[in-house]
Amino acid sequence: MKILLIHCHYRLPGGEDAVFAAERALLEQHGHTVVVYERSNEEAAHGAAKALLPFRAVWNRRAARDVRNIIEQQHIDAVHIHNTLLLLSPAVVRAAKKCGVPVVLTLHNFRLFCPNGILLRDGRVCEDCPHHGLHCALRHRCYRGSRAQTLVVVAAYWLHRVLGTWRGIAITTPTEFDREKLLEFNKIHPTFDENRLVVKPNPVTVPTGPVTPWEERKRQFVFAGRLEELKGLRTVIEAWRILGRDAPLLLVAGDGPLADWAKAQNLPKVQFVGQLPRDALHRLMAESRAVVAASLCYESFALVPAEAHALGTPVLASGIGNVGASVRPGFDGLRFAPGDPAALAGAVRAMSAMQFDCTAIANATRRRFSAEENYKTLLKLYGRRAAEEVS
């Protein structure tokens, strides 16, 4: 098959980019021809491109034309779209639909019903827009704290909801939690075809070799992700302040707006290792006692906890949304109250006194998120011809 993958990168790398790259590699490994159309919001950071971005975010005619030309000229069999915000716009979805090929859209977040995508406001879960309308986001400046930028996102999603852009395509969501939430919202504001929303876990690609036993692991914990409020970095740093000299070493991997604040706390048991390549991050997780996932929001898939578990590494997870649902307390980690540094500090102490079967954790996770199962699901979504290839 010849498959077109479409993705717009945010200015800071994140889990969506990792999923996009992993699925591309998976398809190529199985012999498919993968054509990629990808752009980055970094392209519109300055000058005329920045001035035109509000219009292109609503309807990017050039991107839609590019997609249509690729499909027609390269005889594409199926199109799989990941992120369209901001630069590509949902117009690329409509362009792909008009070409008559199967179209799949992966929902990495709740953006169809929430302009900031994460159902979070002022550090708390917020479901105002799904229940009462997108105008709620304007009142609270939910996208980057800017009413103007929020208006752009609201306009894009309102217009394409009215036009039925997301109808007639297959839509995937990475977890059952996400699916139930999206179905709940769709009953209030019909946006997509409910019978075409399916759960397809994101691929989890990690080294599959032997797992380091718990007792042989270094007494260190890892926080990996964007260094920002919604990922709970402030909670983690404050927890390590509470733990003081008794704290295990905390390695912070990533970058983001809270980086300078976190470094300025100058805690002796906290080290910053920067934005690591995925393989280096996996090695770090695999030798550590635990990964800390302190999210303050539902998350969409919780890729880092899934990768940690696939490496046999327990996870300390805030008890909310997909992050909390990813942990079975006592088997592959512990939960703590989201946003509560004292609760996290207590969980760190508790985990330090426990034993975990790291091999059992890895085996269970690798079965659940195996590449082969993910591949079969993708091909079924791509249509009859693709399904025949695995039948």
Short mmCIF file of C-alpha atoms in Angstrom, two decimals:
data_model
loop_
_atom_site.label_atom_id
_atom_site.label_comp_id
_atom_site.label_asym_id
_atom_site.label_seq_id
_atom_site.Cartn_x
_atom_site.Cartn_y
_atom_site.Cartn_z
CA MET A 1 0.00 0.00 0.00
CA LYS A 2 0.94 3.63 -0.41
CA ILE A 3 -0.06 5.62 2.67
CA LEU A 4 0.04 9.37 3.17
CA LEU A 5 0.81 10.48 6.74
CA ILE A 6 -0.02 14.08 7.63
CA HIS A 7 1.24 15.89 10.72
CA CYS A 8 1.90 19.41 11.99
CA HIS A 9 4.62 19.63 14.64
CA TYR A 10 4.27 21.97 17.59
CA ARG A 11 7.16 24.30 18.37
CA LEU A 12 8.17 22.08 21.29
CA PRO A 13 8.40 18.32 20.64
CA GLY A 14 5.93 16.07 22.43
CA GLY A 15 4.19 12.73 22.53
CA GLU A 16 2.27 13.31 19.29
CA ASP A 17 5.54 13.59 17.37
CA ALA A 18 6.76 10.34 18.90
CA VAL A 19 3.56 8.50 17.91
CA PHE A 20 3.73 9.89 14.38
CA ALA A 21 7.35 8.74 13.97
CA ALA A 22 6.68 5.32 15.50
CA GLU A 23 3.70 4.56 13.25
CA ARG A 24 5.63 5.70 10.21
CA ALA A 25 8.46 3.33 11.09
CA LEU A 26 6.00 0.50 11.76
CA LEU A 27 4.38 0.84 8.32
CA GLU A 28 7.74 1.07 6.56
CA GLN A 29 9.00 -2.01 8.38
CA HIS A 30 6.07 -3.95 6.93
CA GLY A 31 6.95 -2.93 3.41
CA HIS A 32 4.45 -0.13 2.79
CA THR A 33 5.38 3.00 0.90
CA VAL A 34 4.91 5.91 3.28
CA VAL A 35 4.57 9.41 1.89
CA VAL A 36 4.85 12.14 4.50
CA TYR A 37 3.39 15.62 4.44
CA GLU A 38 4.57 17.39 7.57
CA ARG A 39 4.93 21.00 8.59
CA SER A 40 5.94 22.77 11.78
CA ASN A 41 4.39 25.73 13.58
CA GLU A 42 7.95 27.01 13.87
CA GLU A 43 7.61 28.04 10.21
CA ALA A 44 5.08 30.69 11.24
CA ALA A 45 7.01 32.12 14.17
CA HIS A 46 8.11 35.34 12.41
CA GLY A 47 7.31 37.85 9.70
CA ALA A 48 4.58 37.52 7.12
CA ALA A 49 3.99 33.86 7.91
CA LYS A 50 3.14 34.80 11.50
CA ALA A 51 0.72 37.49 10.31
CA LEU A 52 -1.05 35.03 8.02
CA LEU A 53 -1.20 32.21 10.57
CA PRO A 54 -4.65 33.11 12.00
CA PHE A 55 -6.17 32.72 8.53
CA ARG A 56 -4.25 29.58 7.67
CA ALA A 57 -5.18 27.99 10.99
CA VAL A 58 -8.83 28.19 9.98
CA TRP A 59 -8.39 27.24 6.34
CA ASN A 60 -4.99 26.65 4.75
CA ARG A 61 -5.75 26.53 1.04
CA ARG A 62 -2.16 25.76 0.10
CA ALA A 63 -1.95 22.79 2.48
CA ALA A 64 -5.28 21.45 1.21
CA ARG A 65 -4.07 21.78 -2.37
CA ASP A 66 -0.77 20.07 -1.52
CA VAL A 67 -2.60 17.14 0.06
CA ARG A 68 -4.98 16.78 -2.86
CA ASN A 69 -2.10 16.84 -5.35
CA ILE A 70 -0.10 14.25 -3.43
CA ILE A 71 -3.07 11.88 -3.25
CA GLU A 72 -3.87 12.20 -6.94
CA GLN A 73 -0.36 12.30 -8.38
CA GLN A 74 1.14 9.57 -6.19
CA HIS A 75 -1.94 7.31 -6.22
CA ILE A 76 -2.30 7.20 -2.44
CA ASP A 77 -4.37 4.29 -1.07
CA ALA A 78 -5.12 5.72 2.40
CA VAL A 79 -4.52 8.89 4.39
CA HIS A 80 -3.73 9.02 8.09
CA ILE A 81 -3.84 12.45 9.73
CA HIS A 82 -2.39 13.27 13.13
CA ASN A 83 -2.22 16.95 14.12
CA THR A 84 -3.47 19.86 11.97
CA LEU A 85 -3.13 22.73 14.49
CA LEU A 86 -2.17 25.42 13.69
CA LEU A 87 -0.46 25.58 10.33
CA LEU A 88 -2.23 22.85 8.36
CA SER A 89 -5.84 23.50 9.46
CA PRO A 90 -8.69 20.94 9.26
CA ALA A 91 -8.97 21.86 5.56
CA VAL A 92 -6.53 19.01 4.86
CA VAL A 93 -9.12 16.57 6.24
CA ARG A 94 -11.70 17.84 3.77
CA ALA A 95 -9.18 17.70 0.92
CA ALA A 96 -8.39 14.06 1.66
CA LYS A 97 -12.07 13.14 1.93
CA LYS A 98 -12.84 14.66 -1.47
CA CYS A 99 -10.25 12.40 -3.10
CA GLY A 100 -12.32 9.33 -2.19
CA VAL A 101 -9.62 7.43 -0.31
CA PRO A 102 -10.01 6.06 3.24
CA VAL A 103 -9.17 8.77 5.76
CA VAL A 104 -8.14 8.12 9.36
CA LEU A 105 -7.75 10.83 11.99
CA THR A 106 -5.96 10.15 15.27
CA LEU A 107 -7.27 12.29 18.11
CA HIS A 108 -4.27 12.81 20.37
CA ASN A 109 -6.25 15.14 22.63
CA PHE A 110 -9.72 16.65 23.19
CA ARG A 111 -9.24 19.57 20.79
CA LEU A 112 -12.49 18.90 18.89
CA PHE A 113 -14.38 20.09 21.96
CA CYS A 114 -11.77 22.05 23.95
CA PRO A 115 -9.58 24.73 22.31
CA ASN A 116 -6.62 24.06 24.59
CA GLY A 117 -7.04 20.33 23.99
CA ILE A 118 -6.52 19.17 27.55
CA LEU A 119 -9.74 20.01 29.43
CA LEU A 120 -7.75 22.01 31.95
CA ARG A 121 -8.11 25.57 33.26
CA ASP A 122 -6.39 27.28 36.18
CA GLY A 123 -4.78 24.00 37.17
CA ARG A 124 -8.09 22.10 37.35
CA VAL A 125 -10.07 19.88 35.03
CA CYS A 126 -12.56 21.98 33.07
CA GLU A 127 -15.35 20.69 30.81
CA ASP A 128 -17.14 24.00 30.16
CA CYS A 129 -16.60 24.06 26.38
CA PRO A 130 -17.81 20.50 25.72
CA HIS A 131 -20.92 21.04 27.81
CA HIS A 132 -21.74 24.69 27.11
CA GLY A 133 -19.99 25.65 23.87
CA LEU A 134 -16.65 26.85 22.51
CA HIS A 135 -17.42 30.46 23.46
CA CYS A 136 -16.45 29.57 27.05
CA ALA A 137 -12.82 29.39 25.93
CA LEU A 138 -12.94 32.99 24.74
CA ARG A 139 -14.10 34.20 28.14
CA HIS A 140 -11.20 32.48 29.85
CA ARG A 141 -8.56 32.96 27.12
CA CYS A 142 -7.90 29.25 27.18
CA TYR A 143 -5.42 29.01 24.31
CA ARG A 144 -2.05 30.35 25.47
CA GLY A 145 -3.75 32.93 27.68
CA SER A 146 -4.63 35.03 24.63
CA ARG A 147 -8.13 35.99 23.59
CA ALA A 148 -6.96 36.63 20.01
CA GLN A 149 -5.25 33.25 19.67
CA THR A 150 -8.18 31.52 21.36
CA LEU A 151 -10.52 33.14 18.85
CA VAL A 152 -8.50 31.63 15.99
CA VAL A 153 -8.75 28.12 17.41
CA VAL A 154 -12.44 28.53 18.27
CA ALA A 155 -13.16 29.80 14.75
CA ALA A 156 -11.35 26.85 13.17
CA TYR A 157 -13.13 24.19 15.15
CA TRP A 158 -16.54 25.90 15.06
CA LEU A 159 -16.42 26.32 11.28
CA HIS A 160 -15.35 22.76 10.59
CA ARG A 161 -17.92 21.42 13.04
CA VAL A 162 -20.62 23.27 11.06
CA LEU A 163 -19.20 22.00 7.77
CA GLY A 164 -19.14 18.38 8.99
CA THR A 165 -15.42 18.07 8.32
CA TRP A 166 -14.96 15.17 10.74
CA ARG A 167 -17.89 13.13 9.49
CA GLY A 168 -17.39 10.22 7.12
CA ILE A 169 -13.91 9.35 8.34
CA ALA A 170 -12.52 6.83 10.80
CA ILE A 171 -11.36 8.41 14.05
CA THR A 172 -9.11 6.72 16.57
CA THR A 173 -8.62 7.48 20.22
CA PRO A 174 -5.77 5.95 22.21
CA THR A 175 -7.69 4.83 25.31
CA GLU A 176 -11.13 3.74 26.43
CA PHE A 177 -11.19 6.71 28.84
CA ASP A 178 -10.79 9.09 25.91
CA ARG A 179 -13.42 7.31 23.85
CA GLU A 180 -16.04 7.52 26.58
CA LYS A 181 -15.32 11.21 27.15
CA LEU A 182 -15.53 12.01 23.44
CA LEU A 183 -18.78 10.09 23.04
CA GLU A 184 -20.23 11.99 26.00
CA PHE A 185 -19.31 15.32 24.42
CA ASN A 186 -20.47 14.27 20.95
CA LYS A 187 -24.01 13.72 22.22
CA ILE A 188 -24.10 17.38 23.26
CA HIS A 189 -22.40 18.81 20.16
CA PRO A 190 -22.55 16.23 17.32
CA THR A 191 -19.21 16.47 15.52
CA PHE A 192 -18.22 13.00 14.28
CA ASP A 193 -19.81 9.63 13.48
CA GLU A 194 -19.98 7.76 16.77
CA ASN A 195 -19.89 4.36 15.07
CA ARG A 196 -16.56 5.28 13.47
CA LEU A 197 -14.75 6.14 16.70
CA VAL A 198 -12.48 3.28 17.73
CA VAL A 199 -9.85 2.70 20.40
CA LYS A 200 -6.37 2.14 19.02
CA PRO A 201 -3.59 2.39 21.59
CA ASN A 202 -0.58 4.30 20.42
CA PRO A 203 2.43 2.16 19.57
CA VAL A 204 4.92 1.76 22.37
CA THR A 205 8.37 1.23 20.92
CA VAL A 206 11.14 0.43 23.38
CA PRO A 207 14.10 -1.98 23.44
CA THR A 208 12.77 -5.49 23.95
CA GLY A 209 15.80 -7.05 25.61
CA PRO A 210 16.16 -8.34 29.19
CA VAL A 211 14.66 -6.24 31.96
CA THR A 212 16.80 -4.97 34.82
CA PRO A 213 15.51 -6.42 38.12
CA TRP A 214 14.23 -4.02 40.77
CA GLU A 215 17.05 -4.70 43.20
CA GLU A 216 19.71 -3.94 40.55
CA ARG A 217 18.29 -0.58 39.57
CA LYS A 218 19.83 2.73 40.55
CA ARG A 219 18.15 4.64 43.37
CA GLN A 220 16.92 7.33 41.03
CA PHE A 221 13.58 8.50 39.66
CA VAL A 222 12.88 10.08 36.27
CA PHE A 223 10.55 12.90 35.28
CA ALA A 224 10.26 13.11 31.48
CA GLY A 225 8.15 15.54 29.47
CA ARG A 226 7.53 19.18 28.82
CA LEU A 227 8.62 21.26 31.79
CA GLU A 228 5.31 23.02 32.30
CA GLU A 229 2.46 23.36 34.75
CA LEU A 230 0.10 20.81 33.24
CA LYS A 231 2.71 18.04 33.45
CA GLY A 232 2.95 18.64 37.19
CA LEU A 233 6.61 19.63 37.33
CA ARG A 234 5.96 22.12 40.12
CA THR A 235 4.35 19.35 42.18
CA VAL A 236 7.40 17.14 41.63
CA ILE A 237 9.94 19.80 42.55
CA GLU A 238 8.02 20.71 45.71
CA ALA A 239 7.79 17.02 46.66
CA TRP A 240 11.57 16.68 46.37
CA ARG A 241 11.93 19.77 48.56
CA ILE A 242 9.80 18.00 51.19
CA LEU A 243 11.88 14.82 50.92
CA GLY A 244 15.08 16.80 51.47
CA ARG A 245 18.28 14.86 51.98
CA ASP A 246 16.42 11.55 52.12
CA ALA A 247 15.19 11.97 48.56
CA PRO A 248 16.36 9.64 45.81
CA LEU A 249 18.06 11.31 42.87
CA LEU A 250 15.53 12.89 40.48
CA LEU A 251 16.56 13.22 36.84
CA VAL A 252 14.48 15.75 34.91
CA ALA A 253 14.44 15.17 31.14
CA GLY A 254 12.88 17.74 28.86
CA ASP A 255 12.51 21.46 28.35
CA GLY A 256 9.78 24.04 28.64
CA PRO A 257 8.56 27.23 30.33
CA LEU A 258 9.13 26.02 33.90
CA ALA A 259 12.75 24.99 33.28
CA ASP A 260 14.31 28.18 34.66
CA TRP A 261 12.07 28.19 37.74
CA ALA A 262 12.81 24.54 38.49
CA LYS A 263 16.57 25.00 38.14
CA ALA A 264 16.48 28.10 40.34
CA GLN A 265 15.20 25.99 43.25
CA ASN A 266 18.70 24.51 43.38
CA LEU A 267 17.67 21.26 45.07
CA PRO A 268 20.67 18.97 45.69
CA LYS A 269 18.88 15.75 44.66
CA VAL A 270 17.50 17.13 41.39
CA GLN A 271 19.50 17.05 38.14
CA PHE A 272 18.43 18.40 34.75
CA VAL A 273 19.53 16.35 31.75
CA GLY A 274 17.78 18.33 29.02
CA GLN A 275 15.84 17.09 26.00
CA LEU A 276 17.10 13.56 25.37
CA PRO A 277 16.84 11.43 22.23
CA ARG A 278 14.24 8.71 22.71
CA ASP A 279 16.78 5.88 22.95
CA ALA A 280 18.77 7.74 25.62
CA LEU A 281 15.59 8.41 27.60
CA HIS A 282 14.67 4.72 27.41
CA ARG A 283 18.08 3.72 28.76
CA LEU A 284 17.60 6.14 31.64
CA MET A 285 14.14 4.76 32.46
CA ALA A 286 15.32 1.16 32.22
CA GLU A 287 17.97 1.61 34.92
CA SER A 288 15.81 3.69 37.29
CA ARG A 289 13.52 2.69 40.16
CA ALA A 290 10.53 4.62 38.85
CA VAL A 291 9.17 7.23 36.47
CA VAL A 292 7.12 10.09 37.92
CA ALA A 293 4.02 11.09 35.93
CA ALA A 294 2.50 14.00 37.82
CA SER A 295 0.03 15.31 35.25
CA LEU A 296 -2.71 17.70 36.37
CA CYS A 297 -4.96 16.89 33.42
CA TYR A 298 -6.59 13.86 31.82
CA GLU A 299 -3.79 13.41 29.29
CA SER A 300 -4.65 11.69 26.05
CA PHE A 301 -2.58 8.53 26.20
CA ALA A 302 0.18 8.93 28.78
CA LEU A 303 2.97 7.71 26.51
CA VAL A 304 5.77 8.08 29.05
CA PRO A 305 4.07 5.78 31.63
CA ALA A 306 3.39 3.23 28.87
CA GLU A 307 7.03 3.29 27.75
CA ALA A 308 8.22 3.03 31.34
CA HIS A 309 6.04 -0.03 31.95
CA ALA A 310 7.25 -1.64 28.71
CA LEU A 311 10.77 -1.31 30.14
CA GLY A 312 9.65 -2.88 33.41
CA THR A 313 9.84 0.42 35.30
CA PRO A 314 7.12 1.22 37.87
CA VAL A 315 5.31 4.54 37.62
CA LEU A 316 4.32 7.03 40.31
CA ALA A 317 1.19 8.50 38.74
CA SER A 318 -1.21 11.24 39.71
CA GLY A 319 -4.64 9.69 40.14
CA ILE A 320 -6.38 11.44 37.28
CA GLY A 321 -7.49 10.52 33.76
CA ASN A 322 -5.31 8.32 31.61
CA VAL A 323 -2.23 8.74 33.77
CA GLY A 324 -4.00 7.35 36.81
CA ALA A 325 -5.73 4.65 34.76
CA SER A 326 -2.36 3.45 33.45
CA VAL A 327 -1.24 2.22 36.88
CA ARG A 328 -2.30 -0.86 38.83
CA PRO A 329 -1.21 0.06 42.37
CA GLY A 330 1.15 -2.45 43.89
CA PHE A 331 1.81 -4.23 40.59
CA ASP A 332 3.31 -1.58 38.31
CA GLY A 333 3.42 1.53 40.48
CA LEU A 334 1.49 3.74 42.88
CA ARG A 335 -0.93 6.65 42.60
CA PHE A 336 -1.01 9.95 44.48
CA ALA A 337 -3.43 12.88 44.62
CA PRO A 338 -2.80 15.20 41.65
CA GLY A 339 -1.17 18.51 42.50
CA ASP A 340 -0.33 17.42 46.05
CA PRO A 341 3.45 17.52 46.73
CA ALA A 342 3.05 15.93 50.19
CA ALA A 343 1.11 13.02 48.70
CA LEU A 344 3.81 12.50 46.07
CA ALA A 345 6.54 12.63 48.72
CA GLY A 346 4.66 9.98 50.67
CA ALA A 347 4.36 7.80 47.58
CA VAL A 348 8.11 8.10 46.94
CA ARG A 349 8.82 6.93 50.50
CA ALA A 350 6.32 4.08 50.16
CA MET A 351 7.78 2.92 46.86
CA SER A 352 11.30 2.95 48.28
CA ALA A 353 10.19 0.29 50.78
CA MET A 354 8.48 -1.93 48.17
CA GLN A 355 9.55 -4.63 45.72
CA PHE A 356 8.35 -4.87 42.12
CA ASP A 357 8.55 -7.67 39.56
CA CYS A 358 9.95 -5.62 36.71
CA THR A 359 9.90 -8.50 34.22
CA ALA A 360 6.20 -9.13 34.86
CA ILE A 361 5.47 -5.43 34.35
CA ALA A 362 7.31 -5.41 31.03
CA ASN A 363 5.73 -8.63 29.74
CA ALA A 364 2.18 -7.48 30.49
CA THR A 365 2.73 -4.11 28.84
CA ARG A 366 4.49 -5.44 25.76
CA ARG A 367 1.62 -7.83 25.09
CA ARG A 368 -0.94 -5.05 25.40
CA PHE A 369 0.88 -2.58 23.18
CA SER A 370 2.57 -4.94 20.76
CA ALA A 371 3.55 -3.51 17.39
CA GLU A 372 1.84 -6.37 15.58
CA GLU A 373 -1.54 -5.67 17.16
CA ASN A 374 -1.17 -1.98 16.41
CA TYR A 375 -0.27 -2.77 12.80
CA LYS A 376 -3.29 -5.00 12.30
CA THR A 377 -5.61 -2.33 13.65
CA LEU A 378 -4.09 0.29 11.36
CA LEU A 379 -4.63 -1.81 8.28
CA LYS A 380 -8.25 -2.51 9.17
CA LEU A 381 -8.77 1.23 9.46
CA TYR A 382 -7.13 1.81 6.08
CA GLY A 383 -9.77 -0.24 4.31
CA ARG A 384 -10.64 -3.57 2.73
CA ARG A 385 -7.53 -3.96 0.62
CA ALA A 386 -5.30 -3.30 3.62
CA ALA A 387 -7.26 -5.71 5.80
CA GLU A 388 -6.76 -8.46 3.22
CA GLU A 389 -3.01 -8.11 3.66
CA VAL A 390 -3.21 -9.38 7.24
CA SER A 391 -6.10 -11.84 6.82
#
